PDB file of C-alpha atoms in Angstrom:
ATOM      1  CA  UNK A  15      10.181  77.196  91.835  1.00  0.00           C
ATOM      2  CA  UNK A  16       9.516  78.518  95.201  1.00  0.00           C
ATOM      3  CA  UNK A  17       9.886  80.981  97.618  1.00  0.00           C
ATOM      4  CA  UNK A  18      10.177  79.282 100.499  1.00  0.00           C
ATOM      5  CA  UNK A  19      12.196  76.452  99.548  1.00  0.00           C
ATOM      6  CA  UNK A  20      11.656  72.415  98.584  1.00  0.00           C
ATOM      7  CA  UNK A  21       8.702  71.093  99.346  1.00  0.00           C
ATOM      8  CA  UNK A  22       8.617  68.271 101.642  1.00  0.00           C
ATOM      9  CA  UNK A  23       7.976  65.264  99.116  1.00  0.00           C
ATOM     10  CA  UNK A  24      11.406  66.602  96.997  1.00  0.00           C
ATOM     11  CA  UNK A  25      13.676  66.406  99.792  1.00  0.00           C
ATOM     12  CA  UNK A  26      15.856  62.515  99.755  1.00  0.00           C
ATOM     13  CA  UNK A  27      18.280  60.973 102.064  1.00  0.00           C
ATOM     14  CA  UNK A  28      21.394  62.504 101.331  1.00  0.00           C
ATOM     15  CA  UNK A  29      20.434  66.191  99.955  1.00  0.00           C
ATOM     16  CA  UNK A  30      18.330  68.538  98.697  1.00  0.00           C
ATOM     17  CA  UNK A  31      16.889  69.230  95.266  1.00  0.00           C
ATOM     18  CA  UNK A  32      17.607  72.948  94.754  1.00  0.00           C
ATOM     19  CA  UNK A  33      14.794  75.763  95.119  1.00  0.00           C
ATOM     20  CA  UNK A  34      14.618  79.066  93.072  1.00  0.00           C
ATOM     21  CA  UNK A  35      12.197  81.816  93.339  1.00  0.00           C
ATOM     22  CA  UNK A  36      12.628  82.222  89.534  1.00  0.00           C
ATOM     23  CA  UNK A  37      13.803  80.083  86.054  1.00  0.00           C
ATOM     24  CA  UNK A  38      16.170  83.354  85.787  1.00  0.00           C
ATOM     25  CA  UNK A  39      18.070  82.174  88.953  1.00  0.00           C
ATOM     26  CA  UNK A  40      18.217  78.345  88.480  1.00  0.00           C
ATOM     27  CA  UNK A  41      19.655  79.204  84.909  1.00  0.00           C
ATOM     28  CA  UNK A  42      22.824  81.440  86.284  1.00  0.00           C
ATOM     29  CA  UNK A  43      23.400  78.838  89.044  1.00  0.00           C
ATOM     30  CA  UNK A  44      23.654  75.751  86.252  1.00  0.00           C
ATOM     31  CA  UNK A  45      25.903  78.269  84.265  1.00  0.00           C
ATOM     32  CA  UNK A  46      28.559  78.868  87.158  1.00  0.00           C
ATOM     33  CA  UNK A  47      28.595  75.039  87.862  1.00  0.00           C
ATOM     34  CA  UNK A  48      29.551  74.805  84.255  1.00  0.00           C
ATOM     35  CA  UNK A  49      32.075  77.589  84.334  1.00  0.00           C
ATOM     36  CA  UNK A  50      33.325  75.891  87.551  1.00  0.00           C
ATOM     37  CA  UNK A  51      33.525  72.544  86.280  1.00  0.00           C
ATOM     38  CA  UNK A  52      35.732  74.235  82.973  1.00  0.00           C
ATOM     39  CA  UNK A  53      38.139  75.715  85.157  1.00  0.00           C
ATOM     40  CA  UNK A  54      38.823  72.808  86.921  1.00  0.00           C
ATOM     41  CA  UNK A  55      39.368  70.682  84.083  1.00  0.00           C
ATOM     42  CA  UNK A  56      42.214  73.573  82.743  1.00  0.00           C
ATOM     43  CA  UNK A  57      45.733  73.238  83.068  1.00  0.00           C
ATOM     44  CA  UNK A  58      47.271  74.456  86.366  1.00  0.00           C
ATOM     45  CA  UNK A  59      50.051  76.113  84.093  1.00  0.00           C
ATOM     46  CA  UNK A  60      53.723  76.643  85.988  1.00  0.00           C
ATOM     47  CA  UNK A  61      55.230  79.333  88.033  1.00  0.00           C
ATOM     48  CA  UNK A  62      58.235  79.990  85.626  1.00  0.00           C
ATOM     49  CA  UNK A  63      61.957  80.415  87.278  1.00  0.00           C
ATOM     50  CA  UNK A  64      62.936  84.283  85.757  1.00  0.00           C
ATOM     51  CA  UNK A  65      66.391  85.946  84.944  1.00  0.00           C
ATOM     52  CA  UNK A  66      67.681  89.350  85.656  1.00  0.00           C
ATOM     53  CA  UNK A  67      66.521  89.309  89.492  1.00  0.00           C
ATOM     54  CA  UNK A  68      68.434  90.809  92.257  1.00  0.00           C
ATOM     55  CA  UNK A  69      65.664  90.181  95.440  1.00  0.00           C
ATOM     56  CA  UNK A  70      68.602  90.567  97.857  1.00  0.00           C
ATOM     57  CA  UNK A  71      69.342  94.145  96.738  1.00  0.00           C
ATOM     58  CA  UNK A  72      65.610  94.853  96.154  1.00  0.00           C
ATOM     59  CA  UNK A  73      64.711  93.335  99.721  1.00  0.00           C
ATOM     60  CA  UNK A  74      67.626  95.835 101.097  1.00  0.00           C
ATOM     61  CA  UNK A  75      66.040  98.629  99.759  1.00  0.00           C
ATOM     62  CA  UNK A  76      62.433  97.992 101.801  1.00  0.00           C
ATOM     63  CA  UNK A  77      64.540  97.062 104.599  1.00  0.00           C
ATOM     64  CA  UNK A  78      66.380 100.406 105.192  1.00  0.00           C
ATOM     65  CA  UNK A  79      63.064 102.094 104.538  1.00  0.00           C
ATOM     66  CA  UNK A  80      61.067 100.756 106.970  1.00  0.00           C
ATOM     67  CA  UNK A  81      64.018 101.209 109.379  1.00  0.00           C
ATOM     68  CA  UNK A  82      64.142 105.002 108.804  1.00  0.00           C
ATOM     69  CA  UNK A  83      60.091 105.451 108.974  1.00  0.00           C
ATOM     70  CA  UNK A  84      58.311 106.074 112.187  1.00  0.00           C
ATOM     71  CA  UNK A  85      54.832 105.526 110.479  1.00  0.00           C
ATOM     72  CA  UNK A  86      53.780 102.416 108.540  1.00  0.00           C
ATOM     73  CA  UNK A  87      52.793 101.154 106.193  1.00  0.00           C
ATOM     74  CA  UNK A  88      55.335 103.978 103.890  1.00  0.00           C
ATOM     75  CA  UNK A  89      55.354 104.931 100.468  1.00  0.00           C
ATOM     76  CA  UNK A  90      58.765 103.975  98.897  1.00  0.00           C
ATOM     77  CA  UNK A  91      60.143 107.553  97.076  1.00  0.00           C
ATOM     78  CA  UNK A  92      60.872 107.759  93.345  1.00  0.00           C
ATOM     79  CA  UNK A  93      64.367 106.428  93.953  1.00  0.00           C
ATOM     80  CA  UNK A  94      63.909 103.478  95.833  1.00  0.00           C
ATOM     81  CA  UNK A  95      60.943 102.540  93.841  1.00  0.00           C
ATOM     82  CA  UNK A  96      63.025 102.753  90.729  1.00  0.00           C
ATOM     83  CA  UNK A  97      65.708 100.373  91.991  1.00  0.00           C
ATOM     84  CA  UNK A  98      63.349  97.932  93.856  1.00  0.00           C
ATOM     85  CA  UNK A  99      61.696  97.633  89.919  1.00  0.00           C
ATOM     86  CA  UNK A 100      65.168  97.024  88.096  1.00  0.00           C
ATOM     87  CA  UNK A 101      66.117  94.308  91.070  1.00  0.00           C
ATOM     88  CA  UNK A 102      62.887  92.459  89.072  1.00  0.00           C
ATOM     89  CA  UNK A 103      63.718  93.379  85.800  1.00  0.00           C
ATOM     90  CA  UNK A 104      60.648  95.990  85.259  1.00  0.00           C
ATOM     91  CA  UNK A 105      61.309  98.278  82.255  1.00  0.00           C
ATOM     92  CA  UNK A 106      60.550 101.832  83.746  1.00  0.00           C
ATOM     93  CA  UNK A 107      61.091 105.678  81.581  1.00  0.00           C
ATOM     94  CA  UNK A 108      64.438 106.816  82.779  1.00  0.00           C
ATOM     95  CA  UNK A 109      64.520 110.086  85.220  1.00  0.00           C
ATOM     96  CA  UNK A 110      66.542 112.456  86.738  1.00  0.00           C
ATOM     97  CA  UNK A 111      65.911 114.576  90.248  1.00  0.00           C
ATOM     98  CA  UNK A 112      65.910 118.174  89.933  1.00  0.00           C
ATOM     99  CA  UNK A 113      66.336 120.483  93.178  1.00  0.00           C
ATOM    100  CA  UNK A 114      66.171 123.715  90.988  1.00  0.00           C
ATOM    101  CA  UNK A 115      63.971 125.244  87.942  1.00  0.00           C
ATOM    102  CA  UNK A 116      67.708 125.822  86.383  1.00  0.00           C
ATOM    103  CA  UNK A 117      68.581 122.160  86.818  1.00  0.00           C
ATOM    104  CA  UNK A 118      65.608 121.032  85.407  1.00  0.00           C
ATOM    105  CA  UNK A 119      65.946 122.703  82.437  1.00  0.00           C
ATOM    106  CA  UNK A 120      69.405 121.127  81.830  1.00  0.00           C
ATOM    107  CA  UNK A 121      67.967 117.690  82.610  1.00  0.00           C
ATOM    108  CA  UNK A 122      65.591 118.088  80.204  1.00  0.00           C
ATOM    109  CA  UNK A 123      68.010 119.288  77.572  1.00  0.00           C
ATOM    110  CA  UNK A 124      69.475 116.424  77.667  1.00  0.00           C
ATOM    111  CA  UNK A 125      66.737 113.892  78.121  1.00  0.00           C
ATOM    112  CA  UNK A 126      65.940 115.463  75.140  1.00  0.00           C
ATOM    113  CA  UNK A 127      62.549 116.933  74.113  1.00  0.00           C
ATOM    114  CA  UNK A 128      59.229 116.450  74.624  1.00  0.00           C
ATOM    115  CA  UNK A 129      59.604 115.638  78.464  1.00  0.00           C
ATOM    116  CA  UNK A 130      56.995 115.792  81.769  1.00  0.00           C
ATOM    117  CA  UNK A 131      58.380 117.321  85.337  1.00  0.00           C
ATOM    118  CA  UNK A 132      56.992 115.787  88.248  1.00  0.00           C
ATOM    119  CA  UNK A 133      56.820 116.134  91.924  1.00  0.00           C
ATOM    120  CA  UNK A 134      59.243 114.297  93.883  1.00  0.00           C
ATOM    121  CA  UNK A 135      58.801 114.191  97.395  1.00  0.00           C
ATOM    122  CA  UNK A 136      59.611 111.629  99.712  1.00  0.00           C
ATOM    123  CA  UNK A 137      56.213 111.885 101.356  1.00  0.00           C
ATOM    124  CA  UNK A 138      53.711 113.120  98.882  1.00  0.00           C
ATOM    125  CA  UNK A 139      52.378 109.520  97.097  1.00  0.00           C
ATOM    126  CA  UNK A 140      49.905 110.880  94.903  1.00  0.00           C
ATOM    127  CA  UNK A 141      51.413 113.726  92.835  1.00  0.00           C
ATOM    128  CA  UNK A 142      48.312 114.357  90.727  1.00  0.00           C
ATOM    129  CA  UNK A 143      46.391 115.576  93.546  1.00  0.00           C
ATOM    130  CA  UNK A 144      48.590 118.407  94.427  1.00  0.00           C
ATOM    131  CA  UNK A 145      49.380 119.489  91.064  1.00  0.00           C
ATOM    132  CA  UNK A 146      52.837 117.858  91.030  1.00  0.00           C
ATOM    133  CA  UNK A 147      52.701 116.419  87.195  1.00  0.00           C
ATOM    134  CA  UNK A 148      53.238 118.532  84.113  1.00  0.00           C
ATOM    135  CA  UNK A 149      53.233 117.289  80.898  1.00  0.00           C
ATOM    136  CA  UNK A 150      54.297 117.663  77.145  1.00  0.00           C
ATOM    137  CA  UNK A 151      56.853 120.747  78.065  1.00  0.00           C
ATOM    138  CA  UNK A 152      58.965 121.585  74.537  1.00  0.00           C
ATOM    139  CA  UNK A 153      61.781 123.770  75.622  1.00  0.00           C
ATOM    140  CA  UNK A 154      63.542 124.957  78.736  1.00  0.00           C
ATOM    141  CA  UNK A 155      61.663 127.727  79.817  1.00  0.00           C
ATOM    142  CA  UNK A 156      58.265 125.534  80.031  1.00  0.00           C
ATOM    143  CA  UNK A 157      60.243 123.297  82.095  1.00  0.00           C
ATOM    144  CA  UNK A 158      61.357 126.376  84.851  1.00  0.00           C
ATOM    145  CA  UNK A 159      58.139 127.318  84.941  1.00  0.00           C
ATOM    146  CA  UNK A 160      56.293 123.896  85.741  1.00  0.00           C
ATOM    147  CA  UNK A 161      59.252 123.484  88.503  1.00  0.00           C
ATOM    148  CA  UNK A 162      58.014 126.727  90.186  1.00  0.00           C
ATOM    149  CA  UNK A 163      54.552 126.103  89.356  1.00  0.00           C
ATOM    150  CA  UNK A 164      54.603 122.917  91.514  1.00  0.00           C
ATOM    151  CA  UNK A 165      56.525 124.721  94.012  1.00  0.00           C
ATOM    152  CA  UNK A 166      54.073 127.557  93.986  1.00  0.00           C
ATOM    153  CA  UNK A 167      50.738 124.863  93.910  1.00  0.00           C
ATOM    154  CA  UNK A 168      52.643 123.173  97.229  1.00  0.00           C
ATOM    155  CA  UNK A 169      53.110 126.501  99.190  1.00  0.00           C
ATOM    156  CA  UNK A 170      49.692 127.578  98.294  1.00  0.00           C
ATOM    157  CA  UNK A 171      48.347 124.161 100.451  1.00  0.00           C
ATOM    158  CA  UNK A 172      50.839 124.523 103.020  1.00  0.00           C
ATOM    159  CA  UNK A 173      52.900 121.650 102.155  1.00  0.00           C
ATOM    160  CA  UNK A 174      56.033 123.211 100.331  1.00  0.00           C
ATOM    161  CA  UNK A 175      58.421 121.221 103.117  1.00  0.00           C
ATOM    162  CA  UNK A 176      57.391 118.191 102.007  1.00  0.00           C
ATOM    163  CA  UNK A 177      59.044 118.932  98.061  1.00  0.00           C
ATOM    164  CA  UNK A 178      62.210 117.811  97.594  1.00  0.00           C
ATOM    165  CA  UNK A 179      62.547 118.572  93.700  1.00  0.00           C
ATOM    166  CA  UNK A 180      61.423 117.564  90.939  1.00  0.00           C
ATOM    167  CA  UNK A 181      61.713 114.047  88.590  1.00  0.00           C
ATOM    168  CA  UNK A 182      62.463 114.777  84.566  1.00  0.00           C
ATOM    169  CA  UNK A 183      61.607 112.020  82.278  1.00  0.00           C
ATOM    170  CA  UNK A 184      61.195 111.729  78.606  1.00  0.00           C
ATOM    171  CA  UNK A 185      57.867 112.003  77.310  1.00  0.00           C
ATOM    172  CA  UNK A 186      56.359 108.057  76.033  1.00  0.00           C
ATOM    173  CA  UNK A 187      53.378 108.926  73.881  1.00  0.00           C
ATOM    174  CA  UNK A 188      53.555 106.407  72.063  1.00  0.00           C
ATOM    175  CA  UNK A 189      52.030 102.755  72.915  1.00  0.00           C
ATOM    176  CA  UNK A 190      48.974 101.539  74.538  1.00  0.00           C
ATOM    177  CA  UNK A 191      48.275 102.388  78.467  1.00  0.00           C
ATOM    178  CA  UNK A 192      47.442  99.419  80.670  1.00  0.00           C
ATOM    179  CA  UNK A 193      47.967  99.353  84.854  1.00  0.00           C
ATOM    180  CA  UNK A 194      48.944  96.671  86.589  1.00  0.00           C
ATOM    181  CA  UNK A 195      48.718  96.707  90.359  1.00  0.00           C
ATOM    182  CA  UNK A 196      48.936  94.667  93.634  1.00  0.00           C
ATOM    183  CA  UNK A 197      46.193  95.040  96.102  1.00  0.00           C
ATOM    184  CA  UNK A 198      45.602  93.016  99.238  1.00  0.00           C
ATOM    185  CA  UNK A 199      42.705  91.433 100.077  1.00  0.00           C
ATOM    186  CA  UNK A 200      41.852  90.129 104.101  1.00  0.00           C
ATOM    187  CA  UNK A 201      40.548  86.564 102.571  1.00  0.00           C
ATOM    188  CA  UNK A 202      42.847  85.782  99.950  1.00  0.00           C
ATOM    189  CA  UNK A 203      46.141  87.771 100.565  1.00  0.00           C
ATOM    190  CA  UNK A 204      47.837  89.397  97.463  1.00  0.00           C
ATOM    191  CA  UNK A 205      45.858  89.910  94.625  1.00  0.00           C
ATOM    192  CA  UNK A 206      47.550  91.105  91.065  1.00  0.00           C
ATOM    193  CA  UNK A 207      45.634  93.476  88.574  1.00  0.00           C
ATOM    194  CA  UNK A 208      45.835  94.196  85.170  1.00  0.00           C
ATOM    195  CA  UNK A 209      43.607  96.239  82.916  1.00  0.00           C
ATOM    196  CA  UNK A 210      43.262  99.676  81.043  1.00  0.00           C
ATOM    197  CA  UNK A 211      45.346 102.200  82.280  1.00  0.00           C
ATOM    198  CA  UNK A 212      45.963 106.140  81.971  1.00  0.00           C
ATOM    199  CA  UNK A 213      43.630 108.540  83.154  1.00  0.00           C
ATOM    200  CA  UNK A 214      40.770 106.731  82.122  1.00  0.00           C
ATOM    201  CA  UNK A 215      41.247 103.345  84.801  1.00  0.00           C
ATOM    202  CA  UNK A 216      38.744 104.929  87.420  1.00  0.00           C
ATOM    203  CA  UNK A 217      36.084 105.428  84.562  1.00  0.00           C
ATOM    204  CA  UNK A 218      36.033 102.389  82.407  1.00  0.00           C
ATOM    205  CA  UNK A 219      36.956 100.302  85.371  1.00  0.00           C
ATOM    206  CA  UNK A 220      38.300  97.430  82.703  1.00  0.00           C
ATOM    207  CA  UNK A 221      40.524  95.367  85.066  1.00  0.00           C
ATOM    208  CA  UNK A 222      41.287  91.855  86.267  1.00  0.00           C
ATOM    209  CA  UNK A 223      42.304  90.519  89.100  1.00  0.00           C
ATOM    210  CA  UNK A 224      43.932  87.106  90.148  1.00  0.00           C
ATOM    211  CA  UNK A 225      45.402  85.259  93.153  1.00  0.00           C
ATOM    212  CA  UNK A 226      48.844  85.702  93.663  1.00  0.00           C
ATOM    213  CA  UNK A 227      50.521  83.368  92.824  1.00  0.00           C
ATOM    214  CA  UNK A 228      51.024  83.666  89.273  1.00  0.00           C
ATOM    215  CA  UNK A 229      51.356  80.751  86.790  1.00  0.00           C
ATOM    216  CA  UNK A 230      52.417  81.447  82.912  1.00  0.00           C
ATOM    217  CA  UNK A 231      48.475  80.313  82.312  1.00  0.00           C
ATOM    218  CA  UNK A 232      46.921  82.959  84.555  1.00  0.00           C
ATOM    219  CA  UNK A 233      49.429  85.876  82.981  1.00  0.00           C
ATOM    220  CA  UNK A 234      47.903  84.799  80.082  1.00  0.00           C
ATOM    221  CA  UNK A 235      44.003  84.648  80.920  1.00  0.00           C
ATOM    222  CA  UNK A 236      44.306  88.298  82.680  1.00  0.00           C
ATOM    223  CA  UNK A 237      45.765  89.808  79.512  1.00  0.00           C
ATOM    224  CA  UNK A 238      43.409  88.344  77.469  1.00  0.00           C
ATOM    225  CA  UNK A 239      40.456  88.701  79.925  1.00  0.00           C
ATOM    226  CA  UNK A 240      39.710  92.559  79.649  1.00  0.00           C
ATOM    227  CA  UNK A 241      38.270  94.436  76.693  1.00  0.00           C
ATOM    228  CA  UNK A 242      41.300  96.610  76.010  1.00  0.00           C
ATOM    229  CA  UNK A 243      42.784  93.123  74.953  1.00  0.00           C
ATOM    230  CA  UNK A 244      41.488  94.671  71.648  1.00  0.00           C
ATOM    231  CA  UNK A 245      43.626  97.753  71.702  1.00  0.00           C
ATOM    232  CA  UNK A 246      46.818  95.704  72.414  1.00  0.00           C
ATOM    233  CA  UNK A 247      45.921  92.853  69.704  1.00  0.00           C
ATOM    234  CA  UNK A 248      45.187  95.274  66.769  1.00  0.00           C
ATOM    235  CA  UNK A 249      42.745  97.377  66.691  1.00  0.00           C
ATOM    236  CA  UNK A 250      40.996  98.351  63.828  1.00  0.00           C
ATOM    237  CA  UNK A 251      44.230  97.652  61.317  1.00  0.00           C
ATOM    238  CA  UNK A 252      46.506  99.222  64.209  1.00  0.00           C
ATOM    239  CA  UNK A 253      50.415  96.771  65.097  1.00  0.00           C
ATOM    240  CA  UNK A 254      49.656  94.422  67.869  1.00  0.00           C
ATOM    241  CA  UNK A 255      51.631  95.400  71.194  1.00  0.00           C
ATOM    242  CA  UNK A 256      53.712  93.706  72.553  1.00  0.00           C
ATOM    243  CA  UNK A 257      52.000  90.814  74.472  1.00  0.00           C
ATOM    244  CA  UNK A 258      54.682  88.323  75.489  1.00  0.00           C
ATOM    245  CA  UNK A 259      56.575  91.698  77.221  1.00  0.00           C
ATOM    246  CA  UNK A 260      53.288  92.574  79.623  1.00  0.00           C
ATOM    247  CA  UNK A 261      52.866  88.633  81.030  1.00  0.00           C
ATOM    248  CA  UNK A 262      56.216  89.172  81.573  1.00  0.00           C
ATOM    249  CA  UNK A 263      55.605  91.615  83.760  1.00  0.00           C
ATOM    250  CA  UNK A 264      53.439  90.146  85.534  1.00  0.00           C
ATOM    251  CA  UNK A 265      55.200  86.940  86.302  1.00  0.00           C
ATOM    252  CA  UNK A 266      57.727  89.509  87.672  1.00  0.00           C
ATOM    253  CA  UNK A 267      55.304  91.597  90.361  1.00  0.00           C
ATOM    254  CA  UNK A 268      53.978  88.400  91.250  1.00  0.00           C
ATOM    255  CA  UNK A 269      57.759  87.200  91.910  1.00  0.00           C
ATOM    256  CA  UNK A 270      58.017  90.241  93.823  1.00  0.00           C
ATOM    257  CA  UNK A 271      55.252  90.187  95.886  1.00  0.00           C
ATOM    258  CA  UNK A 272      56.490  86.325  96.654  1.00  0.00           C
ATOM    259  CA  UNK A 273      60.026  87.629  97.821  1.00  0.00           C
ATOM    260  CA  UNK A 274      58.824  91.090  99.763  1.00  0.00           C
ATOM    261  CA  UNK A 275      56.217  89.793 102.034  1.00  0.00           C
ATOM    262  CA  UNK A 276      56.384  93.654 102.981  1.00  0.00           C
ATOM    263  CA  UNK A 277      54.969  95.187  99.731  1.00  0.00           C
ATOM    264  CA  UNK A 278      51.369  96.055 100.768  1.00  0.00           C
ATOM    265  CA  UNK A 279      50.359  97.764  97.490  1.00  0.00           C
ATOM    266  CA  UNK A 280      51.788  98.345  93.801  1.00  0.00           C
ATOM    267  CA  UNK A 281      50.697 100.642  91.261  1.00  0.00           C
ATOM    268  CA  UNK A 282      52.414 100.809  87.587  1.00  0.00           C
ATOM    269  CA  UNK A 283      50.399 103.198  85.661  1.00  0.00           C
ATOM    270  CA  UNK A 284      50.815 103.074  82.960  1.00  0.00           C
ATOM    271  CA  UNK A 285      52.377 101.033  81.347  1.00  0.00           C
ATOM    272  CA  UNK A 286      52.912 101.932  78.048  1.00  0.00           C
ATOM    273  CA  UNK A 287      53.062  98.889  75.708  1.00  0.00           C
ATOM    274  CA  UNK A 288      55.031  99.546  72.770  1.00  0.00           C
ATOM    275  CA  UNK A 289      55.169  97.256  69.190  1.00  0.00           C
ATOM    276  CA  UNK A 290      55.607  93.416  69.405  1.00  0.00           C
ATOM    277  CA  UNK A 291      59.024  92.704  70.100  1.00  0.00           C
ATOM    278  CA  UNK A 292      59.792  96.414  71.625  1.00  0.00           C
ATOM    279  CA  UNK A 293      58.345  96.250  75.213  1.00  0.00           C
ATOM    280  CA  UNK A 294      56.650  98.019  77.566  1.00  0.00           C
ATOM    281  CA  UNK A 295      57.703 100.663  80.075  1.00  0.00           C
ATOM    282  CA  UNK A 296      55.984 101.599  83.399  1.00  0.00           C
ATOM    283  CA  UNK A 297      55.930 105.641  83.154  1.00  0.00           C
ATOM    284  CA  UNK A 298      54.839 106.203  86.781  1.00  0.00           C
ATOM    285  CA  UNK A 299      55.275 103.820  90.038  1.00  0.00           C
ATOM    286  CA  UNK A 300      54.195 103.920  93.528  1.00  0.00           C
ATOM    287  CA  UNK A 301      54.925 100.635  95.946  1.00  0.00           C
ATOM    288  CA  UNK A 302      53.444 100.651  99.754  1.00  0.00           C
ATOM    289  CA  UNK A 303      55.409  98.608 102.558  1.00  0.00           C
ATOM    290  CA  UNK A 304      54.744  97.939 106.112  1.00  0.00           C
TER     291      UNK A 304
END
């Protein structure tokens, strides 16, 4: 112990023996060079080849975007972000663009009931904020009205140009809600996240990140490495989710972010994650390219 360092007498020809101003400190740094020498000793796992992609069309799609923006990095619309995820094979809720309260109603009609009406705009990323997401609507006159609520909500801020319509999916309540997300970091380039998703990400802040790229080992750690692990294995007597499905997914934004060098951030949340053997699929979407 010591806070100045090794004495001179402990020093020897070719290092250092190490100083600590407390037991507490010498005791983490043996248990990282434990946890260090583990993960070397683990299998590098494999980068598996996947089916189902299209990274020509999906590349296409960023292309022409960038093209058409004069400011970047852009946020992709609902649209493109929609076929850029089925060029990889991501499972999202299937929706319909509404330029009227009247056509939204008939959308929903035949989505079919419960369904949620949300913003879409090619310019407005973050439809929460500006009251562009209604929820749970259970007949056709709830649905006109959250169309002209939105509408109403954007005039009120000044920003009723910037609405093109609204989106009208089917309502997914069942399943448990994880995120997964791409982030990049100035040291170590992509990085992929997975944890709890929904509404309560910000507050429980249970998420993981790794390196991108992906092997079949790390897909497994992340799932595996957050506490809502518990939700999606069983909890309390409840069917365990469908596991296999979300590595999948990951495998597939890390694929992604291997083929569009342009994709600066990704955001699937949630992801609802049905029953083993029935899936997942992303409910909301936002992708960033420059």
């Amino acid at each position: 112990m010591g806070q100045h360092g090794v004495t001179v007498d402990l020093r020897y020809e070719g290092g250092n023996v190490p100083s600590y101003a407390f037991p507490e400190a010498a005791a983490i740094a043996i248990q990282k060079a434990c946890e260090y020498g583990d993960w070397q000793k683990r299998p590098q796992g494999n980068t598996p080849v996947l089916q189902g992609i299209d990274k020509e069309k999906a590349r296409q799609v960023v292309n022409e975007t960038l093209a058409q923006k004069t400011t970047k990095p852009s946020w992709l619309d609902a649209e493109q972000v929609n076929t850029v995820l089925n060029c990889y094979g991501i499972k999202t809720v299937s929706s319909e663009i509404a330029t009227s309260p009247e056509k939204a109603a008939e959308l929903a009609e035949k989505a079919g009931y419960p369904v949620a009406v949300k913003l879409f705009s090619k310019i407005i990323a973050h439809k929460t904020e500006v009251g562009g997401v209604v929820l749970n609507l259970d007949s056709a006159d709830e649905v006109k009205k959250a169309f002209t609520r939105i509408q109403g909500r954007l005039k009120e801020i000044g920003r009723a140009v910037e609405m093109q319509g609204v989106t009208v999916q089917p309502m997914i309540n069942s399943g448990v809600e994880t995120i997964v997300g791409v982030t990049q970091d100035p040291s170590f380039g992509p990085l992929i996240l997975f944890g709890l998703g929904g509404i309560y990400t910000e507050l429980f802040k249970d998420i993981a990140f790794r390196i991108h790229p992906l092997t079949d080992i790390d897909a497994r750690e992340m799932v595996r490495s957050v506490k809502a692990y518990q939700l999606l294995s069983g909890w309390r007597g409840s069917n365990p989710s469908d596991i296999p499905a979300i590595e999948d997914l990951l495998l597939r934004v890390s694929a992604m972010v291997e083929d569009i060098k342009e994709i600066k951030e990704l955001d699937l949340n949630p992801v609802k994650v049905q029953e083993m053997g029935k899936g997942y699929v992303a409910v909301d979407a936002r992708i960033l390219v420059g």
